Amino acid sequence: MRAEKSAITIPSSASNELKLLASSYVIFRILLAISLLAAQFSLDTQQLLRVPPDDKLILLSGLYLASAILTGIIYSYRLTSIEATARLMLWSDILLLPLMMLYAGSFTYSAGLLLAVSFALGNSLLNKGYLLRAGAASVMVIGVFLLSDVYKNPQAGSMANISLLVMAYFAIGFLASTLSQRLRSSQIIATRQQIDLHNITQVNAYIIQQLD
C-alpha cells in the first residue's frame, strides 16, 4: 500500500522578504504620488516641499498617481508576477520622475533622490537588467539638466549634482540587484530543502506501512 501524497507547503523567509519589499514599494509610490499632487493644491505643502504650482506638474503628478494606483491593484490582486509588477513600477518612475524635475523648481534634486529610492526598492525585486535601467535613468536626468534653460528651471542643479545622481543610480542598482540575487538563491535553497524533507517523510511512511 502506497503512502498518500500530500501537498507540499514551502514556507520561505526569502519569499516573505520579497513580498515585504514589493508591498513597501507599492506604498512608497502611492504616498509619494499623493504628496506631489497635494502640493499643487496646498500652499503649506508647497512651502514644505518647495514645489512651485504648475499645470504640467499637476498633470504629471496625476499620471504618477494613476500609475501608482494601477500597479497597486495589479500587485494586490496578483494579476502578474512580483517581478513584472516591479519592472512596471520602476520604468514608470524612470520616465515620470525625471519629467517632473523639469517643472519642480528647487524640488528638482529631491525628485532625483526619490528616483534613487525607487531604484533601491525596484532593483531589490529584479536580479537582472540594472545596467539598462540605470543607464535610462541617467539619460533622463542628464536630459533634464540640459533642458533646464529651455524650461526656465535654473534650479535643476549643477552638473556635479547630476553626476552624483548618475553614480548613485548605478551603485544602488548594483547593490540592490545583488541583494535580489541572494534572496532568490536563499529561496531556491529553502525550497529544495523542504522538498527533500517531504520526500524523506514519504519514504519513511512507505517503509513503515510495508513493515506493518
Short mmCIF file of C-alpha atoms in Angstrom, two decimals:
data_model
loop_
_atom_site.label_atom_id
_atom_site.label_comp_id
_atom_site.label_asym_id
_atom_site.label_seq_id
_atom_site.Cartn_x
_atom_site.Cartn_y
_atom_site.Cartn_z
CA MET A 1 0.00 0.00 0.00
CA ARG A 2 1.48 3.34 -1.05
CA ALA A 3 1.74 6.32 1.19
CA GLU A 4 -0.77 9.01 0.28
CA LYS A 5 0.82 12.02 -1.40
CA SER A 6 0.16 15.35 0.25
CA ALA A 7 0.63 18.90 -0.98
CA ILE A 8 3.97 20.48 -0.27
CA THR A 9 3.84 23.67 1.71
CA ILE A 10 7.06 25.63 1.35
CA PRO A 11 7.46 28.45 3.83
CA SER A 12 10.35 30.67 2.87
CA SER A 13 11.65 33.72 4.70
CA ALA A 14 13.23 34.89 1.44
CA SER A 15 9.84 34.81 -0.28
CA ASN A 16 8.32 36.78 2.58
CA GLU A 17 11.09 39.36 2.32
CA LEU A 18 10.41 39.80 -1.40
CA LYS A 19 6.72 40.31 -0.69
CA LEU A 20 7.56 42.84 2.03
CA LEU A 21 9.82 44.75 -0.39
CA ALA A 22 7.13 44.73 -3.07
CA SER A 23 4.49 45.96 -0.62
CA SER A 24 6.83 48.71 0.60
CA TYR A 25 7.47 49.79 -2.98
CA VAL A 26 3.75 49.99 -3.77
CA ILE A 27 3.02 52.00 -0.60
CA PHE A 28 6.00 54.31 -1.21
CA ARG A 29 4.79 55.19 -4.71
CA ILE A 30 1.20 55.83 -3.63
CA LEU A 31 2.26 58.07 -0.73
CA LEU A 32 4.71 59.93 -2.97
CA ALA A 33 2.06 60.45 -5.65
CA ILE A 34 -0.45 61.79 -3.13
CA SER A 35 2.17 64.14 -1.66
CA LEU A 36 3.18 65.50 -5.05
CA LEU A 37 -0.41 66.04 -6.12
CA ALA A 38 -1.43 67.57 -2.78
CA ALA A 39 1.48 70.00 -3.06
CA GLN A 40 -0.21 71.57 -6.08
CA PHE A 41 -3.35 72.44 -4.12
CA SER A 42 -1.98 73.24 -0.68
CA LEU A 43 0.13 76.32 -0.01
CA ASP A 44 1.55 74.79 3.17
CA THR A 45 2.62 71.63 1.31
CA GLN A 46 4.15 73.73 -1.47
CA GLN A 47 6.23 75.61 1.08
CA LEU A 48 7.18 72.41 2.88
CA LEU A 49 8.28 70.56 -0.25
CA ARG A 50 9.32 73.73 -2.10
CA VAL A 51 7.27 72.69 -5.13
CA PRO A 52 6.01 75.56 -7.33
CA PRO A 53 2.43 75.42 -8.69
CA ASP A 54 2.48 74.37 -12.33
CA ASP A 55 -0.20 72.89 -14.62
CA LYS A 56 2.26 70.50 -16.25
CA LEU A 57 3.44 69.32 -12.85
CA ILE A 58 -0.19 68.73 -11.85
CA LEU A 59 -0.68 66.61 -14.99
CA LEU A 60 2.49 64.59 -14.36
CA SER A 61 1.60 64.13 -10.69
CA GLY A 62 -1.84 62.92 -11.71
CA LEU A 63 -0.31 60.44 -14.15
CA TYR A 64 2.06 59.26 -11.44
CA LEU A 65 -0.84 58.76 -9.01
CA ALA A 66 -2.76 56.81 -11.67
CA SER A 67 0.34 54.67 -12.29
CA ALA A 68 0.80 54.06 -8.55
CA ILE A 69 -2.85 53.04 -8.07
CA LEU A 70 -2.85 50.82 -11.16
CA THR A 71 0.30 48.94 -10.16
CA GLY A 72 -1.05 48.71 -6.60
CA ILE A 73 -4.17 46.98 -7.92
CA ILE A 74 -2.09 44.69 -10.13
CA TYR A 75 0.06 43.71 -7.16
CA SER A 76 -2.84 43.35 -4.69
CA TYR A 77 -4.80 41.00 -6.97
CA ARG A 78 -1.67 39.18 -8.18
CA LEU A 79 -2.58 39.86 -11.82
CA THR A 80 1.05 39.26 -12.73
CA SER A 81 4.28 38.23 -11.03
CA ILE A 82 6.07 40.39 -8.46
CA GLU A 83 8.95 40.82 -10.91
CA ALA A 84 6.71 42.05 -13.70
CA THR A 85 4.93 44.48 -11.36
CA ALA A 86 8.24 45.79 -10.03
CA ARG A 87 9.52 46.26 -13.56
CA LEU A 88 6.39 48.23 -14.48
CA MET A 89 6.70 50.44 -11.39
CA LEU A 90 10.40 51.11 -11.87
CA TRP A 91 10.14 52.00 -15.55
CA SER A 92 7.21 54.31 -14.75
CA ASP A 93 9.39 56.09 -12.19
CA ILE A 94 12.31 56.32 -14.62
CA LEU A 95 10.02 58.05 -17.12
CA LEU A 96 7.82 60.24 -14.91
CA LEU A 97 10.06 61.42 -12.05
CA PRO A 98 12.71 62.99 -14.33
CA LEU A 99 9.95 64.70 -16.32
CA MET A 100 8.69 66.21 -13.07
CA MET A 101 12.18 67.54 -12.45
CA LEU A 102 11.72 69.91 -15.39
CA TYR A 103 8.98 71.79 -13.55
CA ALA A 104 9.77 71.10 -9.90
CA GLY A 105 11.84 74.20 -9.14
CA SER A 106 14.01 73.77 -6.05
CA PHE A 107 12.45 70.31 -5.54
CA THR A 108 14.27 69.09 -8.65
CA TYR A 109 17.26 67.49 -6.93
CA SER A 110 14.98 65.92 -4.32
CA ALA A 111 12.98 64.31 -7.14
CA GLY A 112 16.23 62.82 -8.39
CA LEU A 113 16.88 61.41 -4.92
CA LEU A 114 13.37 59.97 -4.82
CA LEU A 115 14.18 58.15 -8.05
CA ALA A 116 17.23 56.72 -6.25
CA VAL A 117 14.92 55.40 -3.52
CA SER A 118 12.73 53.87 -6.21
CA PHE A 119 15.85 52.30 -7.70
CA ALA A 120 16.74 50.71 -4.37
CA LEU A 121 13.29 49.18 -3.92
CA GLY A 122 12.70 48.23 -7.54
CA ASN A 123 16.06 46.62 -8.24
CA SER A 124 15.80 44.66 -4.99
CA LEU A 125 12.96 42.81 -6.70
CA LEU A 126 14.76 42.39 -10.05
CA ASN A 127 18.01 40.48 -10.36
CA LYS A 128 18.82 41.35 -13.99
CA GLY A 129 19.00 44.41 -16.21
CA TYR A 130 20.05 47.01 -13.65
CA LEU A 131 22.63 48.49 -16.06
CA LEU A 132 19.93 49.20 -18.66
CA ARG A 133 17.64 50.78 -16.06
CA ALA A 134 20.45 52.84 -14.53
CA GLY A 135 21.52 53.99 -17.99
CA ALA A 136 17.97 55.03 -18.89
CA ALA A 137 17.56 56.96 -15.62
CA SER A 138 20.92 58.65 -16.15
CA VAL A 139 19.98 59.74 -19.67
CA MET A 140 16.71 61.18 -18.35
CA VAL A 141 18.28 63.25 -15.54
CA ILE A 142 21.10 64.47 -17.79
CA GLY A 143 18.44 65.47 -20.31
CA VAL A 144 16.68 67.43 -17.56
CA PHE A 145 19.91 69.26 -16.81
CA LEU A 146 20.48 70.10 -20.48
CA LEU A 147 16.89 71.27 -20.97
CA SER A 148 16.69 73.27 -17.73
CA ASP A 149 17.36 76.55 -19.55
CA VAL A 150 14.67 75.83 -22.13
CA TYR A 151 12.08 75.19 -19.43
CA LYS A 152 13.31 78.07 -17.28
CA ASN A 153 14.32 75.93 -14.34
CA PRO A 154 17.70 77.30 -13.24
CA GLN A 155 17.43 75.23 -10.06
CA ALA A 156 17.72 71.94 -11.91
CA GLY A 157 21.09 71.51 -10.27
CA SER A 158 24.72 71.68 -11.20
CA MET A 159 26.44 69.09 -13.34
CA ALA A 160 28.22 67.91 -10.19
CA ASN A 161 24.90 67.09 -8.53
CA ILE A 162 23.62 65.37 -11.66
CA SER A 163 26.84 63.34 -11.82
CA LEU A 164 26.31 62.24 -8.22
CA LEU A 165 22.80 61.11 -9.08
CA VAL A 166 24.06 59.14 -12.07
CA MET A 167 26.71 57.39 -9.99
CA ALA A 168 24.11 56.71 -7.29
CA TYR A 169 21.78 55.04 -9.78
CA PHE A 170 24.47 52.63 -10.94
CA ALA A 171 25.74 51.91 -7.43
CA ILE A 172 22.27 51.42 -5.95
CA GLY A 173 21.21 49.31 -8.94
CA PHE A 174 24.21 47.02 -8.49
CA LEU A 175 23.79 46.63 -4.72
CA ALA A 176 20.02 46.12 -4.91
CA SER A 177 20.36 43.62 -7.75
CA THR A 178 22.96 41.69 -5.72
CA LEU A 179 20.59 41.63 -2.76
CA SER A 180 17.81 40.32 -5.01
CA GLN A 181 20.05 37.51 -6.30
CA ARG A 182 20.93 36.45 -2.75
CA LEU A 183 17.29 36.47 -1.67
CA ARG A 184 16.32 34.32 -4.63
CA SER A 185 19.22 31.93 -4.01
CA SER A 186 18.08 31.57 -0.40
CA GLN A 187 14.54 30.92 -1.62
CA ILE A 188 15.71 28.18 -4.01
CA ILE A 189 17.80 26.51 -1.29
CA ALA A 190 14.90 26.64 1.19
CA THR A 191 12.55 25.16 -1.42
CA ARG A 192 14.92 22.27 -2.21
CA GLN A 193 15.44 21.51 1.46
CA GLN A 194 11.69 21.47 2.08
CA ILE A 195 11.10 19.16 -0.90
CA ASP A 196 13.88 16.83 0.26
CA LEU A 197 12.36 16.72 3.75
CA HIS A 198 8.94 15.99 2.28
CA ASN A 199 10.33 13.16 0.13
CA ILE A 200 12.16 11.62 3.09
CA THR A 201 8.95 11.76 5.13
CA GLN A 202 7.05 9.97 2.37
CA VAL A 203 9.74 7.27 2.10
CA ASN A 204 9.70 6.70 5.86
CA ALA A 205 5.91 6.46 5.85
CA TYR A 206 6.05 3.93 3.00
CA ILE A 207 8.65 1.80 4.78
CA ILE A 208 6.57 1.76 7.99
CA GLN A 209 3.49 0.70 6.03
CA GLN A 210 5.44 -2.13 4.39
CA LEU A 211 6.70 -3.32 7.76
CA ASP A 212 3.13 -3.38 9.09
#
